[in-house]
mmCIF file of C-alpha atoms and ligand atoms in Angstrom:
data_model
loop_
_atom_site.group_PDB
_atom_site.id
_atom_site.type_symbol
_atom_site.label_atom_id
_atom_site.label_comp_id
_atom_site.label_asym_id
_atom_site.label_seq_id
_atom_site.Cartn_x
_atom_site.Cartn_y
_atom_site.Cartn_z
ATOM 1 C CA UNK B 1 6.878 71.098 -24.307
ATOM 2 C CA UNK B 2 3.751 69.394 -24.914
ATOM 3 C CA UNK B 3 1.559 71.821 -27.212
ATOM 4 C CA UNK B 4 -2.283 71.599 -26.167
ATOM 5 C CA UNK B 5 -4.234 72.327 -29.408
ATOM 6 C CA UNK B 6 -7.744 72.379 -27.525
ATOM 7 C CA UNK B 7 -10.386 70.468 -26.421
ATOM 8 C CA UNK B 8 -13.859 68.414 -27.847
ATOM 9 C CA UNK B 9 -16.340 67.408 -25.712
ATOM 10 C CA UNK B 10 -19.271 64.948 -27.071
ATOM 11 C CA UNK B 11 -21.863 62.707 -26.105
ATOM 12 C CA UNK B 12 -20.526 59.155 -26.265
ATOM 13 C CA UNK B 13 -24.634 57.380 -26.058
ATOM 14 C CA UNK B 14 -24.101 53.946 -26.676
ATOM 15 C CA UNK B 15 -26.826 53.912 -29.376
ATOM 16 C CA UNK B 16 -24.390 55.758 -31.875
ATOM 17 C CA UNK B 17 -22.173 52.796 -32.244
ATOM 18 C CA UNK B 18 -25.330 51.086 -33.033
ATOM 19 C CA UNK B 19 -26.085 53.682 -35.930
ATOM 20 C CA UNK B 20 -22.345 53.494 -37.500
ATOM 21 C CA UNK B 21 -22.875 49.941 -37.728
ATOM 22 C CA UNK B 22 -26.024 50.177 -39.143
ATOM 23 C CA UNK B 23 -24.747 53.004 -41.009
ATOM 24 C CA UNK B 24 -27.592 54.986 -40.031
ATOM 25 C CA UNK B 25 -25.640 58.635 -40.365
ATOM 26 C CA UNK B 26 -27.946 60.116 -43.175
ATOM 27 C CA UNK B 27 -31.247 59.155 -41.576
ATOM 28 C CA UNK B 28 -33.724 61.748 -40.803
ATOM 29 C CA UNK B 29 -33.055 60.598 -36.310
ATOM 30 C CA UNK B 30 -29.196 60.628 -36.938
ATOM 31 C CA UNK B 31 -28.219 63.349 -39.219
ATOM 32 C CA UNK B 32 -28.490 66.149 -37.039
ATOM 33 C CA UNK B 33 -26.527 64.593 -34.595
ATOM 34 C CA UNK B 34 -23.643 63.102 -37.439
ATOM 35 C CA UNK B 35 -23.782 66.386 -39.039
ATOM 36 C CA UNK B 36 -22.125 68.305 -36.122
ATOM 37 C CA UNK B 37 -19.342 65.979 -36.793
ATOM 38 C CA UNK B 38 -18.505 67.830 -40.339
ATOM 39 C CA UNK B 39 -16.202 70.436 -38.601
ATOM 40 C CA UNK B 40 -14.593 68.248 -35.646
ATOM 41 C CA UNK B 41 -13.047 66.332 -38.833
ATOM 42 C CA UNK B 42 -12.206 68.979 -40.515
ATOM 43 C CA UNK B 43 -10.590 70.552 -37.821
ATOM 44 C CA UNK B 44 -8.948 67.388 -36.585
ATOM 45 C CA UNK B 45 -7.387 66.901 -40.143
ATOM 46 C CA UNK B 46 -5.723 70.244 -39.872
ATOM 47 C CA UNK B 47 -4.385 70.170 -36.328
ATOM 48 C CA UNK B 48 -3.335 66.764 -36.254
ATOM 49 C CA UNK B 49 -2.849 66.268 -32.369
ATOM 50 C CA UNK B 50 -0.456 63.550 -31.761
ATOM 51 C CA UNK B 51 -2.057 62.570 -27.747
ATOM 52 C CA UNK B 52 -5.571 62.538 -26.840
ATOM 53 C CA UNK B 53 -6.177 62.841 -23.241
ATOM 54 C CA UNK B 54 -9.479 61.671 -22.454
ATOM 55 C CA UNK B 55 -11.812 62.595 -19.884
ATOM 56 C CA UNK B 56 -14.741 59.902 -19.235
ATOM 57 C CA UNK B 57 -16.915 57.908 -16.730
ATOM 58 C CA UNK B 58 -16.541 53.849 -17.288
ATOM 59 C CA UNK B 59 -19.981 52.059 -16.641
ATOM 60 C CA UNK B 60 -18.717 49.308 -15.208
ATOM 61 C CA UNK B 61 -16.711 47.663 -17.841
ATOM 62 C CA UNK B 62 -13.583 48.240 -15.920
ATOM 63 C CA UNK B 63 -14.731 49.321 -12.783
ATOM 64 C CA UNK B 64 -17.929 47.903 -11.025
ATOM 65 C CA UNK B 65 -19.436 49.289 -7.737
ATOM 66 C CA UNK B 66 -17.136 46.830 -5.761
ATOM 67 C CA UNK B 67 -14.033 48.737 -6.437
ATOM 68 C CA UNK B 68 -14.520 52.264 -8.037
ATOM 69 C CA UNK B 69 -12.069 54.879 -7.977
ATOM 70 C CA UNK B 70 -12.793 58.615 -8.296
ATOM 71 C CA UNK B 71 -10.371 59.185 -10.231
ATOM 72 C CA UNK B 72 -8.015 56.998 -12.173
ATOM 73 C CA UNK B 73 -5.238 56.908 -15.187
ATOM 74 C CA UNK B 74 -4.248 54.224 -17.859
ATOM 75 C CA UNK B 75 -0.952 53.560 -17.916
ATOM 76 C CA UNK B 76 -1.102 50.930 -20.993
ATOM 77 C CA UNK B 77 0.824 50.318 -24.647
ATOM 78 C CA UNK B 78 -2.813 49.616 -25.541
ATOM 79 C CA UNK B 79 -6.726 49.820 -24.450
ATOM 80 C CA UNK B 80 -8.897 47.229 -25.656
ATOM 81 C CA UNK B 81 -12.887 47.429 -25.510
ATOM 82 C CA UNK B 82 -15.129 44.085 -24.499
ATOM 83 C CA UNK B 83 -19.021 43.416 -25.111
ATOM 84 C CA UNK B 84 -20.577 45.893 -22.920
ATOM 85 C CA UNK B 85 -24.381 44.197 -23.384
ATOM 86 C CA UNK B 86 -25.518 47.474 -25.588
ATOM 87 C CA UNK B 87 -26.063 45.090 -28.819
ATOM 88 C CA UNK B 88 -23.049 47.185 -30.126
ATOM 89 C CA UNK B 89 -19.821 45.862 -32.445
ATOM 90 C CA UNK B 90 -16.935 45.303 -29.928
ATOM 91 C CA UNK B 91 -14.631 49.047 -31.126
ATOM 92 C CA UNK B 92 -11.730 48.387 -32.346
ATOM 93 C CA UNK B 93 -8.546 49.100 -29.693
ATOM 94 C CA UNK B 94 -6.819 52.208 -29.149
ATOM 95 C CA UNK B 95 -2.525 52.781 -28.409
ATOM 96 C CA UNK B 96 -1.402 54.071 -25.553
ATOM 97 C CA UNK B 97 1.806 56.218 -24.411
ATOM 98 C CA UNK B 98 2.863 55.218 -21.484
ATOM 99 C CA UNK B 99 5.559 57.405 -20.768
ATOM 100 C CA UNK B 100 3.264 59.974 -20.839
ATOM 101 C CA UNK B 101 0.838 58.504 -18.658
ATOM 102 C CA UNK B 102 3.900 58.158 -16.376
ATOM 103 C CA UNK B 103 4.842 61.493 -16.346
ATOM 104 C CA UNK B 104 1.352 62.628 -15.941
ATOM 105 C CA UNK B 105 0.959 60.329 -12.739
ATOM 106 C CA UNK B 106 4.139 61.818 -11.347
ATOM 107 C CA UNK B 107 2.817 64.732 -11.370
ATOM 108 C CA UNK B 108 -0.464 64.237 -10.714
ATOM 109 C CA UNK B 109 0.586 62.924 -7.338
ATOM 110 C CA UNK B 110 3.098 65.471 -6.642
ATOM 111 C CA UNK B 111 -0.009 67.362 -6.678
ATOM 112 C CA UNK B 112 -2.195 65.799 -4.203
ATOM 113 C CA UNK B 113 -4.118 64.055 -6.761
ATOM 114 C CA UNK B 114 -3.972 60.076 -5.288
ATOM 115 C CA UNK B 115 -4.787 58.854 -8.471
ATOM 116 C CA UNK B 116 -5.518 55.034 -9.266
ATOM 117 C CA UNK B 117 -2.604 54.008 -11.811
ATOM 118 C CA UNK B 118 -3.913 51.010 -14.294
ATOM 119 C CA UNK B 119 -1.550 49.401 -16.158
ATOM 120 C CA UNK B 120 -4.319 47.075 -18.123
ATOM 121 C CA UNK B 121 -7.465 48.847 -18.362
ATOM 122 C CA UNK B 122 -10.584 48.316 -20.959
ATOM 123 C CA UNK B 123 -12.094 51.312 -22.334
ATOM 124 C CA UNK B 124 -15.741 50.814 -22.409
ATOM 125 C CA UNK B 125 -18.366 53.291 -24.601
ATOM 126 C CA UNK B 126 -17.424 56.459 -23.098
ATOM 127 C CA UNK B 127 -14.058 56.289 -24.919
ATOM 128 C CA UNK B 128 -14.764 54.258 -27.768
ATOM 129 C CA UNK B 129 -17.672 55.867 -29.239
ATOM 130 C CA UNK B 130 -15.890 59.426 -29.212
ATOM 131 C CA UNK B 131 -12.976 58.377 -30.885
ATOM 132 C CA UNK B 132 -15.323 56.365 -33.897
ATOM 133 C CA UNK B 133 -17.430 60.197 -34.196
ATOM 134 C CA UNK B 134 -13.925 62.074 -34.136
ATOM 135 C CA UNK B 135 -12.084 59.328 -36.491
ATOM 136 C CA UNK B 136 -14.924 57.853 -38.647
ATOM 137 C CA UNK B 137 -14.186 54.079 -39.635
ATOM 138 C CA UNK B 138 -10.437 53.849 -38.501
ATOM 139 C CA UNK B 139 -8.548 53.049 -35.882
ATOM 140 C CA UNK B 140 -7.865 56.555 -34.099
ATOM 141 C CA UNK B 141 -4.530 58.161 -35.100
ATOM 142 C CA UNK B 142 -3.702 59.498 -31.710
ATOM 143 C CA UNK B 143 -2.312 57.680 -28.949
ATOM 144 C CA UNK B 144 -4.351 58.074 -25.800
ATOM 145 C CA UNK B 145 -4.799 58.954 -22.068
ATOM 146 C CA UNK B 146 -7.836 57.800 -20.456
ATOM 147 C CA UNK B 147 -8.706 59.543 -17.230
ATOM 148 C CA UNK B 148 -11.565 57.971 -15.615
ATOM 149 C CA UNK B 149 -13.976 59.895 -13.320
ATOM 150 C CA UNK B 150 -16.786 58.657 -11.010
ATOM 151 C CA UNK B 151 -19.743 59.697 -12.242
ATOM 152 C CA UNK B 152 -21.738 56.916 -11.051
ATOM 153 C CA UNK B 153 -21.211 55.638 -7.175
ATOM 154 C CA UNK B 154 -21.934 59.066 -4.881
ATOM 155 C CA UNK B 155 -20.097 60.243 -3.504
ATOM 156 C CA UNK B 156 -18.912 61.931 -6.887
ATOM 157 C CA UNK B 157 -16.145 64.614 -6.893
ATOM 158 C CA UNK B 158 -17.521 67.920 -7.213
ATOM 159 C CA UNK B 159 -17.155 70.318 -10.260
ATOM 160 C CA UNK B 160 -14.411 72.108 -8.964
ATOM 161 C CA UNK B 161 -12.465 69.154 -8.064
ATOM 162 C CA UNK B 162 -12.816 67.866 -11.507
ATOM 163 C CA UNK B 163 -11.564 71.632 -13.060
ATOM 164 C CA UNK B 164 -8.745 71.258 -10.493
ATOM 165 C CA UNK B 165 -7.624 67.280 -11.597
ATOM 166 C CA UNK B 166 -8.074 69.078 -15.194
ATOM 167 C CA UNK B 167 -5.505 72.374 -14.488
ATOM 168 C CA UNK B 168 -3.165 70.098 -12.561
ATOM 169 C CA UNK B 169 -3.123 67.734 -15.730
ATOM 170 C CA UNK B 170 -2.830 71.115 -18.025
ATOM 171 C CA UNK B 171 0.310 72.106 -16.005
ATOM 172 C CA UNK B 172 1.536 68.326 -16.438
ATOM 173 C CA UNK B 173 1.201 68.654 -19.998
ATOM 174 C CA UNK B 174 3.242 71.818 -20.441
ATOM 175 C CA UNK B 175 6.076 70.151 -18.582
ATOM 176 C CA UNK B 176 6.298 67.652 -20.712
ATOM 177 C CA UNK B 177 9.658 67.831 -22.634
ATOM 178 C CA UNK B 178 8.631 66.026 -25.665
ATOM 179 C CA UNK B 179 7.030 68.247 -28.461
ATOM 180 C CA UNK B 180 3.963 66.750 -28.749
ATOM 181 C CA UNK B 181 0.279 68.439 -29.914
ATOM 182 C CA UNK B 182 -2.235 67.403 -27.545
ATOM 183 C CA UNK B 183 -6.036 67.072 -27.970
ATOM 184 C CA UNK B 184 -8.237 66.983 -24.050
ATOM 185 C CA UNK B 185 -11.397 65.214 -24.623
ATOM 186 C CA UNK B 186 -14.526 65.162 -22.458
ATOM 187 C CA UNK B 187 -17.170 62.723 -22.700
ATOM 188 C CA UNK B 188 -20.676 62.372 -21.837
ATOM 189 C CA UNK B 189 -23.488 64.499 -21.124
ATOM 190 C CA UNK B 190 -25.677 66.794 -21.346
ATOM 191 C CA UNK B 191 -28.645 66.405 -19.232
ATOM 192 C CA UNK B 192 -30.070 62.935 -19.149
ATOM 193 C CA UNK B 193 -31.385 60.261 -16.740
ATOM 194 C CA UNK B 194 -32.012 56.667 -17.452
ATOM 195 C CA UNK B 195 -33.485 55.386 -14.409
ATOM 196 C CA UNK B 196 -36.082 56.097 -11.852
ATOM 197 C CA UNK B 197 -39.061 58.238 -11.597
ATOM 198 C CA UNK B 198 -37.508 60.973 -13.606
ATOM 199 C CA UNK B 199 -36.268 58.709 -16.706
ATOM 200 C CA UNK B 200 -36.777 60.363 -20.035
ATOM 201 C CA UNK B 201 -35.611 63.675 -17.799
ATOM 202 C CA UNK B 202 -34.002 66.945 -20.051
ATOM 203 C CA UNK B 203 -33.387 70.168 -19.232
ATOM 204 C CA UNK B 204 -32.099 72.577 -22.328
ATOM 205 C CA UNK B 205 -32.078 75.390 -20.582
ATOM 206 C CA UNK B 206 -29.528 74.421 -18.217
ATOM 207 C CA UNK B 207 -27.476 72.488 -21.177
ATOM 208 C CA UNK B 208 -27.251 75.616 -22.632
ATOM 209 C CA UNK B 209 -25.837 77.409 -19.351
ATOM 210 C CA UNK B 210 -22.899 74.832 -19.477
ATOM 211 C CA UNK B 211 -22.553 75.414 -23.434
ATOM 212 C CA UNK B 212 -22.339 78.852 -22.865
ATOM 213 C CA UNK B 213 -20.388 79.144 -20.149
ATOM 214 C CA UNK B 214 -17.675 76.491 -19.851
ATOM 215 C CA UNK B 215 -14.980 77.689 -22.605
ATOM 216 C CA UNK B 216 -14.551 81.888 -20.235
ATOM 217 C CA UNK B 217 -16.710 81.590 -17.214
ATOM 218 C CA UNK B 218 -16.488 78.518 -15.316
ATOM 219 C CA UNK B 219 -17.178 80.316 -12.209
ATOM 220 C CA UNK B 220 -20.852 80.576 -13.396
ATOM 221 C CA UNK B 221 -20.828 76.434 -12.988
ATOM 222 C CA UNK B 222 -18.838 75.695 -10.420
ATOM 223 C CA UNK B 223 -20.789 76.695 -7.549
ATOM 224 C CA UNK B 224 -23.504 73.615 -8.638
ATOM 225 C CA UNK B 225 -23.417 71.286 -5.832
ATOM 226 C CA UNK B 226 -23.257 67.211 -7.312
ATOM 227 C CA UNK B 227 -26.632 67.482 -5.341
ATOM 228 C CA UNK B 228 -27.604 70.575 -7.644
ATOM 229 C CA UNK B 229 -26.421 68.792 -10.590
ATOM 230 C CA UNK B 230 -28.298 65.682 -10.765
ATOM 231 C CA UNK B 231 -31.656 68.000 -9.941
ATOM 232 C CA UNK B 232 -30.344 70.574 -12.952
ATOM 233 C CA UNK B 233 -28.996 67.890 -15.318
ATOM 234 C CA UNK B 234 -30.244 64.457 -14.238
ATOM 235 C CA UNK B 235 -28.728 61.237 -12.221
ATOM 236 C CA UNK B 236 -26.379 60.766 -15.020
ATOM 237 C CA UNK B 237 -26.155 64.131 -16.654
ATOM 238 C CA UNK B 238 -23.276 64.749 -14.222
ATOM 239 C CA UNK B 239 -21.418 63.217 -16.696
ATOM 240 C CA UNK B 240 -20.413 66.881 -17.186
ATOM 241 C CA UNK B 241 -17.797 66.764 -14.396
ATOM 242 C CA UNK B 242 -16.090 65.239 -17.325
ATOM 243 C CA UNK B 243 -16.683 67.844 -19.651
ATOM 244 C CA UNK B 244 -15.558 70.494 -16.449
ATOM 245 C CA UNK B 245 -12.489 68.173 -16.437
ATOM 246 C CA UNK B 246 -11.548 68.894 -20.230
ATOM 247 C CA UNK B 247 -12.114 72.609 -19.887
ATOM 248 C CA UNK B 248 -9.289 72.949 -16.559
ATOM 249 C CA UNK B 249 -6.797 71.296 -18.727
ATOM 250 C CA UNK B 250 -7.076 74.001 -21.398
ATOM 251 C CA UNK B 251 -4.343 75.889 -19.831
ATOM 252 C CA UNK B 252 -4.058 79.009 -22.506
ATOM 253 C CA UNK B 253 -6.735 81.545 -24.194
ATOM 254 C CA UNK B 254 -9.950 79.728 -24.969
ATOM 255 C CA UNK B 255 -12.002 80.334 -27.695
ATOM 256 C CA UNK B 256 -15.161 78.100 -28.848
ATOM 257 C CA UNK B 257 -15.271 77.253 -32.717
ATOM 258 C CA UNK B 258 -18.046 74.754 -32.679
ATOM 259 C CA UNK B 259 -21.073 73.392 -31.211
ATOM 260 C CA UNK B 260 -23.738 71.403 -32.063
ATOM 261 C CA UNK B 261 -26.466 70.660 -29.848
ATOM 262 C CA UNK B 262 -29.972 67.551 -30.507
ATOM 263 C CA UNK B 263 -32.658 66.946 -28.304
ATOM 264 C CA UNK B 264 -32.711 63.765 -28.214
ATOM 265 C CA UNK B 265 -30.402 60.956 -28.941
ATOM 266 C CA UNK B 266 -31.522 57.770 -27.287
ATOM 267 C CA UNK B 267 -32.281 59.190 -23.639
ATOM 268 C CA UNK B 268 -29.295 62.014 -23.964
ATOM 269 C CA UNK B 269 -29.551 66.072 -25.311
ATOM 270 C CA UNK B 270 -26.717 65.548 -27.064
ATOM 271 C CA UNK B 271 -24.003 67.906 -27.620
ATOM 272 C CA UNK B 272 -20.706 68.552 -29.273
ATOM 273 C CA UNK B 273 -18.420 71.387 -28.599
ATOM 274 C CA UNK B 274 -14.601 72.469 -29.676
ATOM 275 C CA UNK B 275 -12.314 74.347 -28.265
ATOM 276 C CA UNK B 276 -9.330 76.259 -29.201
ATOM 277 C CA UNK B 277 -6.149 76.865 -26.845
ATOM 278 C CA UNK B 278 -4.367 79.100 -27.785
ATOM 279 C CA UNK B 279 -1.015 78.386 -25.605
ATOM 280 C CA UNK B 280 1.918 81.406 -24.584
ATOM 281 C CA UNK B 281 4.078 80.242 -27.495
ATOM 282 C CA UNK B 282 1.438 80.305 -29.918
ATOM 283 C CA UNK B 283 -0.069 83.524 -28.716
ATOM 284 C CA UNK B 284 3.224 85.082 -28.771
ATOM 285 C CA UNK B 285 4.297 83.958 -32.047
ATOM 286 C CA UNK B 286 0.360 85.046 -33.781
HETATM 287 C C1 LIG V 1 -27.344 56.562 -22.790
HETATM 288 C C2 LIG V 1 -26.548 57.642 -22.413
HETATM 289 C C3 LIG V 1 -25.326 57.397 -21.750
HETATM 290 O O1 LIG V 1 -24.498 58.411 -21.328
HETATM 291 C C4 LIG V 1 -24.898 56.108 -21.492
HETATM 292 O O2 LIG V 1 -23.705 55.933 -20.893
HETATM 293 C C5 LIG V 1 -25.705 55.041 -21.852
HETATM 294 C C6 LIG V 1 -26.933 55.253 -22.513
HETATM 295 C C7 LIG V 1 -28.631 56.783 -23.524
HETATM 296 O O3 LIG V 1 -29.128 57.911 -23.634
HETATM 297 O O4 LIG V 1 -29.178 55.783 -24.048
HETATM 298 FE FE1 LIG V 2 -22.868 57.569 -20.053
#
């Protein structure tokens, strides 16, 4: 049975990959945001997950607004980033497990979940840039799941639809028969907006709400409409759908061990946040 360790969520701002290139990490603008790093390593070093499954929103590297699922699943031996225009180094690519991502899509489906399967799939910022702040300067040593979610052609899926696709992927997981550890990552967020009248938009208070409230009471989010989100959170601060995502798949005792939160990073409050799952067997055995 697959073993789910816990969860990370992060930013994934395009500008970072900028700053590891430039190696910008100890500068007065970066190091608060680099800093929050210093435990997700350490605590990656000692679980050592095996899988990452990883919640994110493409921005049209894979998908454009011609053909966008809500919700869709790589099903490759390998992911491979392009030149996404951000004046960023092309990341380096990432393996895949494809008889995982099989199993997942079985039962993803079996579920009700009419997921888009992609056997050859590019993984734009919103993967890449998490997995260069998790696994500084090497190629990451997890093989991954990307799960892509529409965060950017409405209509979106709502919050609870995301915490749904995440339990049903949880329950997936723990039916795996392979003992594997398993890290869920969500990317994106918190509250930004980069276009329109209200670019430049932030709204801590209601970052905080979602810190505080998405590793034991969900139920305090979930009743935001996508309507009330982008208002709350900004056009693309629903990038926490992703984040919601993460949190469903955590299917054991939840406990946060880390956040870090910066006002601002490019356009973005940024925000970084781990979480332990503590699963049956493990609680059992403590
Ligand atoms: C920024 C944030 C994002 O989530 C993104 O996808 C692109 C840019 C920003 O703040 O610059
Ligand atoms: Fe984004």
């Amino acid at each position: 049975m697959a073993n789910i360790i816990g969860g990370v969520a992060t930013t994934h701002v395009p500008a970072i990959g900028k700053a590891i290139a430039d190696s910008k990490q100890n500068d007065p603008y970066w190091k608060p945001f680099f800093d929050g790093f210093d435990y997700v390593h350490r605590w990656l070093a000692r679980e050592k997950p095996d899988v990452a499954v990883v919640f994110y929103n493409d921005h049209g590297l894979n998908f454009f607004l011609d053909k966008l699922p809500t919700f869709a699943i790589g099903a490759a031996t390998e992911y491979r980033n392009e030149d996404e225009g951000w004046g960023i180094p092309v990341s380096r690519s990432a393996a895949g497990d494809p008889a995982l991502s099989w199993h997942l899509i079985n039962a993803l489906v079996a579920d009700e979940f009419d997921i888009t399967m992609c056997q050859d799939m590019l993984i734009d910022h919103a993967v890449t840039i998490p997995l260069e702040l998790m696994w500084p300067g090497q190629r990451a040593p997890v093989r991954i799941i990307p799960i892509s979610i529409n965060t950017v052609q409405h209509p979106l899926p709502s919050l609870t639809r995301c915490l749904k696709l995440g339990q049903s992927v949880g329950r997936a997981l723990q039916s795996y028969p392979q003992d594997l550890r398993v890290l869920i990552i969500g990317t994106g967020g918190l509250s930004h907006q980069l276009d329109g009248e209200r670019a430049g938009f932030l709204n801590k208070e209601f970052d905080q709400l979602c810190l505080d409230n998405l590793a034991n009471n969900t139920q305090k989010l979930i009743h935001y409409s996508i309507h009330d989100l982008v208002e709350q959170a900004g056009a693309q601060g629903v990038e926490f759908l992703n984040w919601m995502a993460m949190r469903g798949a955590l299917t054991g005792k939840v406990s946060e061990l880390h956040r870090n939160y910066h006002i601002p990073i490019s356009n973005t409050a940024a925000a970084t946040l781990v979480l332990q799952n503590k699963g049956e067997a493990a609680r059992q055995a403590a």
